[in-house]
Amino acid sequence: MRKLLILFSLFFLTKAWTQPAKDTLRSKFVLVIHGGAGTILKSQMTPEKEKAYNEALNTALNIGYAILKKGGTALDAVEACVRSMEDNPLFNAGKGAVFTNEGKNELDAAIMNGRTLAAGSVAGVTTIKNPVSAARAVMEKSPHVMMVGPGAEKFAGQQGLEIVDPFYFFTESRWNGLQRARKEDSLKAEMDHSDTAKRTWLKQKENKDFKYGTVGAVALDRHGNLAAATSTGGMTNKKFGRVGDAPIIGAGTYANNKTAAISGTGWGEYFIRLVMAKSISDMMEFGKIKLRAAADEMIMKRLPALGGDGGLIAVDKDGNIAMPFCTEGMYRGYIRENGKAVINIYKQ
Ligand code: ASP
């Protein structure tokens, strides 16, 4: 009898050791999203347009909230949020992406898992309806981190993702944006130094609204894990083959459970040169600087000092958030466990 008892206790003890401790769901969770930073001025916005942006951001936040509330992963939440904004022509990602100089839509996207540091991205794709899901497929279904162009498209098709005709991405407003940018370029090229009218027009147009509109999401889930995702059409009038910061892990997208999940938007070349997202993570990990201070240092000081502009959203492992930007505005919002979506567009 005693032997039997010992055997039983041994059995249960081994079971307890070998099985992972049951993941108790925390009550705290948070999701932050952006729909791009740029020259977004209240004076240039119609009430209808503002309402449409608010609704789109609210929809994305609620999609992610539903996932996080029931204990879903940060990874699922950020992917779903970004997909919803990719499908909305208001944003420069998926449907609604800006045009390259050649009149094409070349899309970039990335996703990162803060728990494992696994990451996936695609760049320069023209036929994948939801590039963020292709990025996730690269992360989970391939041994790679980054795939580009036709190879990435072939892979996405093999993974059963929706492939569309490139014309799917056409929108009139983005096409008009390209024409304005082309005009700006030709004026620049032929500019006579004494031509003040042209100068003024150019000054007004430079880096204006038709250049930005990337989307991104970062989340802390109820398991305590972080994730980040970003998707974009890049910058209007970009050269063929140009890749921005969004799909570059550590530049426009980064997540690490030790520090924070970060998604950027703005002038990609500068985000790449500053290794924006990873720099913030490193300042937190090695410099013991808090998220808000690290994000402000990069976005409000180092980015403009180098000549760039933009913003980012971030959430740290404790659920603190940061949403700095050095442009006129940034479409942004967050939602916590209380389910109250907070959305802002302009400077506070
Ligand atoms: N960062 C994006 C890029 O450079 C553009 C943007 O965020 O608006 O591709």
CSV table of C-alpha atoms and ligand atoms in Angstrom, one decimal:
chain,number,residue,atom,x,y,z
A,1,MET,CA,0.0,0.0,0.0
A,2,ARG,CA,2.8,2.4,1.0
A,3,LYS,CA,4.6,1.5,-2.3
A,4,LEU,CA,1.5,2.3,-4.2
A,5,LEU,CA,1.1,5.7,-2.5
A,6,ILE,CA,4.8,6.6,-3.2
A,7,LEU,CA,4.3,5.6,-6.9
A,8,PHE,CA,1.2,7.7,-7.1
A,9,SER,CA,2.8,10.8,-5.6
A,10,LEU,CA,5.9,10.3,-7.9
A,11,PHE,CA,3.5,10.2,-10.9
A,12,PHE,CA,1.8,13.4,-10.0
A,13,LEU,CA,5.0,15.2,-9.0
A,14,THR,CA,6.6,14.3,-12.4
A,15,LYS,CA,3.5,15.5,-14.2
A,16,ALA,CA,3.6,18.8,-12.4
A,17,TRP,CA,7.3,19.2,-13.3
A,18,THR,CA,7.0,18.3,-17.0
A,19,GLN,CA,3.8,20.2,-17.8
A,20,PRO,CA,4.1,24.0,-18.3
A,21,ALA,CA,2.5,26.0,-15.5
A,22,LYS,CA,-1.0,27.0,-16.6
A,23,ASP,CA,-0.9,30.5,-18.1
A,24,THR,CA,-3.0,32.6,-15.8
A,25,LEU,CA,-4.6,35.4,-17.8
A,26,ARG,CA,-3.8,38.8,-16.6
A,27,SER,CA,-6.4,41.5,-16.5
A,28,LYS,CA,-4.2,44.1,-18.1
A,29,PHE,CA,-3.9,44.4,-21.8
A,30,VAL,CA,-3.5,47.3,-24.3
A,31,LEU,CA,-3.5,47.9,-28.0
A,32,VAL,CA,-2.2,51.0,-29.8
A,33,ILE,CA,-2.6,51.7,-33.5
A,34,HIS,CA,-1.5,54.4,-36.0
A,35,GLY,CA,-2.7,55.3,-39.4
A,36,GLY,CA,0.2,57.4,-40.4
A,37,ALA,CA,1.9,60.7,-39.5
A,38,GLY,CA,2.3,63.7,-41.7
A,39,THR,CA,0.9,67.2,-42.4
A,40,ILE,CA,-2.6,66.5,-41.0
A,41,LEU,CA,-4.1,69.8,-40.2
A,42,LYS,CA,-7.6,70.4,-38.8
A,43,SER,CA,-7.9,73.4,-41.2
A,44,GLN,CA,-7.5,71.0,-44.2
A,45,MET,CA,-9.9,68.3,-42.9
A,46,THR,CA,-13.6,68.1,-43.7
A,47,PRO,CA,-15.9,66.8,-41.0
A,48,GLU,CA,-16.8,63.8,-43.2
A,49,LYS,CA,-13.2,62.9,-43.7
A,50,GLU,CA,-12.4,63.2,-40.0
A,51,LYS,CA,-15.4,61.1,-39.2
A,52,ALA,CA,-14.3,58.4,-41.7
A,53,TYR,CA,-10.8,58.3,-40.1
A,54,ASN,CA,-12.3,58.1,-36.6
A,55,GLU,CA,-14.5,55.2,-37.7
A,56,ALA,CA,-11.7,53.3,-39.4
A,57,LEU,CA,-9.5,53.6,-36.4
A,58,ASN,CA,-12.3,52.7,-34.0
A,59,THR,CA,-13.1,49.6,-36.1
A,60,ALA,CA,-9.5,48.5,-36.1
A,61,LEU,CA,-9.2,49.1,-32.3
A,62,ASN,CA,-12.3,47.1,-31.6
A,63,ILE,CA,-11.2,44.2,-33.8
A,64,GLY,CA,-8.0,43.9,-31.8
A,65,TYR,CA,-9.8,44.5,-28.5
A,66,ALA,CA,-12.1,41.5,-29.1
A,67,ILE,CA,-9.1,39.3,-29.6
A,68,LEU,CA,-7.1,40.5,-26.6
A,69,LYS,CA,-10.1,40.5,-24.3
A,70,LYS,CA,-10.8,36.8,-24.8
A,71,GLY,CA,-7.1,36.0,-24.1
A,72,GLY,CA,-6.0,35.9,-27.7
A,73,THR,CA,-2.4,36.7,-28.6
A,74,ALA,CA,-0.8,40.1,-29.2
A,75,LEU,CA,0.3,38.7,-32.5
A,76,ASP,CA,-3.2,37.9,-33.7
A,77,ALA,CA,-4.4,41.3,-32.5
A,78,VAL,CA,-1.9,43.3,-34.4
A,79,GLU,CA,-2.2,41.3,-37.5
A,80,ALA,CA,-6.0,41.6,-37.5
A,81,CYS,CA,-5.9,45.4,-36.8
A,82,VAL,CA,-3.4,46.0,-39.6
A,83,ARG,CA,-5.5,43.9,-42.0
A,84,SER,CA,-8.5,46.0,-41.3
A,85,MET,CA,-6.6,49.2,-42.1
A,86,GLU,CA,-5.0,47.6,-45.2
A,87,ASP,CA,-8.5,46.9,-46.5
A,88,ASN,CA,-9.5,50.6,-46.0
A,89,PRO,CA,-8.6,52.9,-48.9
A,90,LEU,CA,-8.1,55.8,-46.4
A,91,PHE,CA,-4.8,54.5,-45.4
A,92,ASN,CA,-1.5,54.1,-47.3
A,93,ALA,CA,-1.4,50.3,-46.9
A,94,GLY,CA,-3.0,47.5,-48.9
A,95,LYS,CA,-5.9,49.1,-50.8
A,96,GLY,CA,-5.1,52.8,-50.7
A,97,ALA,CA,-1.4,52.4,-51.1
A,98,VAL,CA,0.5,55.3,-52.7
A,99,PHE,CA,2.1,55.1,-56.2
A,100,THR,CA,5.7,54.8,-57.1
A,101,ASN,CA,7.2,57.1,-59.7
A,102,GLU,CA,6.4,54.5,-62.3
A,103,GLY,CA,2.7,54.5,-61.3
A,104,LYS,CA,2.8,51.1,-59.5
A,105,ASN,CA,1.9,50.2,-55.9
A,106,GLU,CA,4.8,48.4,-54.2
A,107,LEU,CA,3.9,47.3,-50.7
A,108,ASP,CA,6.0,46.6,-47.6
A,109,ALA,CA,5.0,45.0,-44.3
A,110,ALA,CA,6.4,43.4,-41.2
A,111,ILE,CA,5.4,41.6,-38.0
A,112,MET,CA,7.3,40.7,-34.9
A,113,ASN,CA,6.7,38.5,-31.9
A,114,GLY,CA,8.2,40.0,-28.7
A,115,ARG,CA,8.2,36.7,-26.8
A,116,THR,CA,10.4,34.8,-29.2
A,117,LEU,CA,12.0,37.6,-31.3
A,118,ALA,CA,10.6,35.8,-34.3
A,119,ALA,CA,10.0,38.2,-37.2
A,120,GLY,CA,8.8,38.2,-40.8
A,121,SER,CA,8.5,40.8,-43.5
A,122,VAL,CA,7.8,41.3,-47.2
A,123,ALA,CA,8.9,44.2,-49.4
A,124,GLY,CA,8.1,45.5,-52.9
A,125,VAL,CA,5.0,43.2,-53.3
A,126,THR,CA,2.4,44.2,-55.9
A,127,THR,CA,-0.2,41.4,-55.7
A,128,ILE,CA,-0.7,40.4,-52.1
A,129,LYS,CA,-4.0,41.7,-50.8
A,130,ASN,CA,-2.8,41.8,-47.1
A,131,PRO,CA,0.9,42.1,-46.9
A,132,VAL,CA,0.9,41.9,-43.1
A,133,SER,CA,-0.4,38.3,-43.3
A,134,ALA,CA,2.3,37.5,-45.9
A,135,ALA,CA,4.9,38.8,-43.4
A,136,ARG,CA,3.4,36.6,-40.7
A,137,ALA,CA,3.6,33.6,-43.1
A,138,VAL,CA,7.3,34.3,-43.8
A,139,MET,CA,7.8,34.4,-40.0
A,140,GLU,CA,5.9,31.2,-39.2
A,141,LYS,CA,6.0,29.1,-42.4
A,142,SER,CA,9.5,29.8,-43.8
A,143,PRO,CA,13.0,29.6,-42.3
A,144,HIS,CA,13.5,33.3,-43.4
A,145,VAL,CA,12.8,36.7,-42.0
A,146,MET,CA,12.4,38.8,-45.2
A,147,MET,CA,11.2,38.0,-48.7
A,148,VAL,CA,10.8,40.5,-51.6
A,149,GLY,CA,9.0,41.0,-54.9
A,150,PRO,CA,7.9,38.1,-57.0
A,151,GLY,CA,9.4,35.5,-54.7
A,152,ALA,CA,7.4,36.8,-51.7
A,153,GLU,CA,4.3,36.8,-53.9
A,154,LYS,CA,4.8,33.3,-55.0
A,155,PHE,CA,5.4,32.2,-51.4
A,156,ALA,CA,2.2,34.0,-50.2
A,157,GLY,CA,0.2,32.3,-53.0
A,158,GLN,CA,1.6,28.9,-51.9
A,159,GLN,CA,0.5,29.7,-48.3
A,160,GLY,CA,-3.1,30.2,-49.5
A,161,LEU,CA,-3.1,34.0,-49.0
A,162,GLU,CA,-5.3,36.1,-51.3
A,163,ILE,CA,-3.5,37.3,-54.5
A,164,VAL,CA,-5.1,40.1,-56.4
A,165,ASP,CA,-4.6,41.9,-59.7
A,166,PRO,CA,-2.3,44.9,-59.1
A,167,PHE,CA,-5.2,47.2,-60.2
A,168,TYR,CA,-6.9,46.2,-56.9
A,169,PHE,CA,-4.7,48.8,-55.2
A,170,PHE,CA,-5.6,51.7,-57.5
A,171,THR,CA,-7.4,54.6,-55.9
A,172,GLU,CA,-8.0,57.9,-57.5
A,173,SER,CA,-6.8,60.0,-54.6
A,174,ARG,CA,-3.5,58.3,-54.5
A,175,TRP,CA,-3.2,58.6,-58.3
A,176,ASN,CA,-3.8,62.4,-58.0
A,177,GLY,CA,-1.2,62.4,-55.2
A,178,LEU,CA,1.4,61.0,-57.6
A,179,GLN,CA,0.6,63.6,-60.2
A,180,ARG,CA,1.1,66.4,-57.6
A,181,ALA,CA,4.4,64.8,-56.5
A,182,ARG,CA,5.5,64.5,-60.1
A,183,LYS,CA,4.7,68.2,-60.7
A,184,GLU,CA,6.7,69.1,-57.6
A,185,ASP,CA,9.6,67.1,-58.9
A,186,SER,CA,9.6,68.7,-62.3
A,187,LEU,CA,9.2,72.2,-60.8
A,188,LYS,CA,12.2,71.5,-58.6
A,189,ALA,CA,14.2,70.4,-61.6
A,190,GLU,CA,13.5,73.5,-63.6
A,191,MET,CA,13.4,75.9,-60.8
A,192,ASP,CA,14.9,79.3,-61.4
A,193,HIS,CA,16.2,80.8,-58.2
A,194,SER,CA,14.3,84.0,-58.8
A,195,ASP,CA,11.0,82.3,-59.3
A,196,THR,CA,9.3,83.0,-56.0
A,197,ALA,CA,5.9,81.8,-57.0
A,198,LYS,CA,7.2,78.3,-57.8
A,199,ARG,CA,9.3,78.4,-54.6
A,200,THR,CA,6.2,79.2,-52.5
A,201,TRP,CA,4.2,76.5,-54.1
A,202,LEU,CA,6.9,74.0,-53.5
A,203,LYS,CA,7.4,75.0,-49.9
A,204,GLN,CA,3.7,74.5,-49.3
A,205,LYS,CA,3.7,71.1,-50.9
A,206,GLU,CA,7.0,69.7,-49.6
A,207,ASN,CA,6.5,66.5,-47.6
A,208,LYS,CA,2.8,67.3,-47.4
A,209,ASP,CA,-0.1,65.0,-46.7
A,210,PHE,CA,0.1,63.0,-49.9
A,211,LYS,CA,3.3,61.3,-48.7
A,212,TYR,CA,2.2,59.6,-45.6
A,213,GLY,CA,-0.4,57.2,-44.2
A,214,THR,CA,1.2,54.0,-43.2
A,215,VAL,CA,-0.6,51.8,-40.6
A,216,GLY,CA,0.7,49.9,-37.6
A,217,ALA,CA,-0.3,48.2,-34.4
A,218,VAL,CA,1.4,47.2,-31.2
A,219,ALA,CA,-0.1,45.2,-28.3
A,220,LEU,CA,0.5,43.8,-24.9
A,221,ASP,CA,-1.7,40.7,-24.4
A,222,ARG,CA,-3.1,39.0,-21.3
A,223,HIS,CA,-0.3,36.5,-21.3
A,224,GLY,CA,2.2,39.4,-20.9
A,225,ASN,CA,3.5,39.1,-24.5
A,226,LEU,CA,4.2,42.0,-26.9
A,227,ALA,CA,3.9,42.1,-30.7
A,228,ALA,CA,4.2,44.8,-33.4
A,229,ALA,CA,3.1,45.0,-37.0
A,230,THR,CA,3.5,47.7,-39.7
A,231,SER,CA,2.2,47.9,-43.3
A,232,THR,CA,2.7,50.6,-46.0
A,233,GLY,CA,2.7,51.6,-49.6
A,234,GLY,CA,5.8,53.6,-48.8
A,235,MET,CA,6.2,57.1,-50.0
A,236,THR,CA,4.5,58.7,-53.0
A,237,ASN,CA,6.7,58.9,-56.1
A,238,LYS,CA,9.3,56.6,-54.6
A,239,LYS,CA,11.8,55.1,-57.0
A,240,PHE,CA,11.1,51.6,-58.3
A,241,GLY,CA,12.5,49.0,-55.9
A,242,ARG,CA,12.7,51.5,-53.0
A,243,VAL,CA,12.1,49.8,-49.6
A,244,GLY,CA,11.2,51.9,-46.6
A,245,ASP,CA,11.6,51.3,-42.9
A,246,ALA,CA,8.4,49.4,-42.2
A,247,PRO,CA,9.6,45.9,-43.3
A,248,ILE,CA,13.1,46.5,-41.8
A,249,ILE,CA,13.2,44.8,-38.5
A,250,GLY,CA,14.5,47.2,-35.9
A,251,ALA,CA,13.8,50.3,-38.0
A,252,GLY,CA,10.1,50.7,-38.5
A,253,THR,CA,9.0,47.5,-36.6
A,254,TYR,CA,10.3,45.8,-33.5
A,255,ALA,CA,9.0,43.9,-30.5
A,256,ASN,CA,10.8,42.4,-27.5
A,257,ASN,CA,9.1,41.3,-24.3
A,258,LYS,CA,12.0,42.6,-22.3
A,259,THR,CA,11.4,46.2,-23.5
A,260,ALA,CA,8.6,47.3,-25.9
A,261,ALA,CA,6.7,46.8,-29.1
A,262,ILE,CA,7.1,49.6,-31.6
A,263,SER,CA,5.7,50.6,-35.0
A,264,GLY,CA,6.9,53.7,-36.9
A,265,THR,CA,5.6,56.0,-39.6
A,266,GLY,CA,7.3,58.8,-41.4
A,267,TRP,CA,10.2,59.4,-43.6
A,268,GLY,CA,11.5,55.8,-43.9
A,269,GLU,CA,15.1,56.6,-44.9
A,270,TYR,CA,15.6,58.4,-41.6
A,271,PHE,CA,14.0,55.7,-39.6
A,272,ILE,CA,16.4,53.2,-41.2
A,273,ARG,CA,19.4,55.3,-40.6
A,274,LEU,CA,18.5,55.8,-37.0
A,275,VAL,CA,17.6,52.1,-36.5
A,276,MET,CA,14.6,53.8,-34.9
A,277,ALA,CA,12.7,51.0,-33.1
A,278,LYS,CA,15.7,48.9,-32.0
A,279,SER,CA,17.4,52.1,-30.7
A,280,ILE,CA,14.4,52.7,-28.4
A,281,SER,CA,14.5,49.1,-27.2
A,282,ASP,CA,18.2,49.3,-26.6
A,283,MET,CA,17.9,52.6,-24.6
A,284,MET,CA,15.4,50.8,-22.4
A,285,GLU,CA,17.3,47.6,-22.0
A,286,PHE,CA,20.8,48.9,-21.7
A,287,GLY,CA,20.3,52.5,-20.6
A,288,LYS,CA,17.4,51.8,-18.3
A,289,ILE,CA,15.5,54.7,-19.9
A,290,LYS,CA,11.7,54.6,-19.7
A,291,LEU,CA,9.7,54.1,-22.9
A,292,ARG,CA,8.3,57.6,-23.0
A,293,ALA,CA,11.7,59.2,-22.6
A,294,ALA,CA,13.4,56.9,-25.1
A,295,ALA,CA,10.7,57.4,-27.7
A,296,ASP,CA,10.7,61.2,-27.3
A,297,GLU,CA,14.5,61.3,-27.5
A,298,MET,CA,14.4,59.5,-30.9
A,299,ILE,CA,11.3,61.1,-32.5
A,300,MET,CA,11.4,64.7,-31.0
A,301,LYS,CA,15.2,65.2,-31.1
A,302,ARG,CA,17.3,62.8,-33.1
A,303,LEU,CA,14.9,62.4,-36.0
A,304,PRO,CA,14.4,66.1,-36.8
A,305,ALA,CA,18.1,66.8,-36.0
A,306,LEU,CA,18.9,64.5,-38.9
A,307,GLY,CA,16.4,66.1,-41.2
A,308,GLY,CA,13.6,63.5,-41.0
A,309,ASP,CA,10.1,63.5,-39.6
A,310,GLY,CA,7.4,61.1,-38.5
A,311,GLY,CA,6.1,59.4,-35.4
A,312,LEU,CA,5.6,56.1,-33.7
A,313,ILE,CA,3.4,54.1,-31.4
A,314,ALA,CA,4.8,51.9,-28.6
A,315,VAL,CA,3.8,49.8,-25.6
A,316,ASP,CA,6.1,48.5,-23.0
A,317,LYS,CA,6.0,45.2,-21.0
A,318,ASP,CA,4.1,47.0,-18.2
A,319,GLY,CA,1.4,48.4,-20.5
A,320,ASN,CA,2.8,52.0,-20.6
A,321,ILE,CA,2.3,53.6,-24.0
A,322,ALA,CA,4.0,56.3,-26.1
A,323,MET,CA,2.7,58.0,-29.3
A,324,PRO,CA,5.2,60.8,-30.1
A,325,PHE,CA,5.3,62.5,-33.5
A,326,CYS,CA,7.2,65.6,-34.8
A,327,THR,CA,4.8,66.2,-37.7
A,328,GLU,CA,1.6,68.2,-37.6
A,329,GLY,CA,-0.5,65.2,-36.8
A,330,MET,CA,-0.7,61.4,-36.6
A,331,TYR,CA,-3.8,59.2,-36.8
A,332,ARG,CA,-3.6,57.2,-33.6
A,333,GLY,CA,-5.6,55.5,-31.0
A,334,TYR,CA,-5.4,53.0,-28.1
A,335,ILE,CA,-7.7,50.8,-26.1
A,336,ARG,CA,-7.2,49.1,-22.8
A,337,GLU,CA,-9.1,46.5,-20.8
A,338,ASN,CA,-11.9,48.9,-20.0
A,339,GLY,CA,-12.8,48.9,-23.7
A,340,LYS,CA,-12.8,52.7,-24.1
A,341,ALA,CA,-11.2,53.6,-27.5
A,342,VAL,CA,-9.3,56.8,-27.4
A,343,ILE,CA,-8.6,58.3,-30.8
A,344,ASN,CA,-6.6,61.4,-31.8
A,345,ILE,CA,-5.5,63.0,-35.0
A,346,TYR,CA,-3.9,66.4,-34.3
A,347,LYS,CA,-1.4,67.7,-31.7
A,348,GLN,CA,-3.0,67.9,-28.3
B,1,ASP,N1,7.6,55.0,-43.3
B,1,ASP,C1,7.0,54.8,-44.6
B,1,ASP,C2,8.1,54.6,-45.6
B,1,ASP,O1,9.0,55.3,-45.6
B,1,ASP,C3,6.1,55.9,-45.0
B,1,ASP,C4,5.1,56.4,-43.9
B,1,ASP,O2,5.2,56.0,-42.8
B,1,ASP,O3,4.3,57.2,-44.3
B,1,ASP,O4,7.9,53.7,-46.4
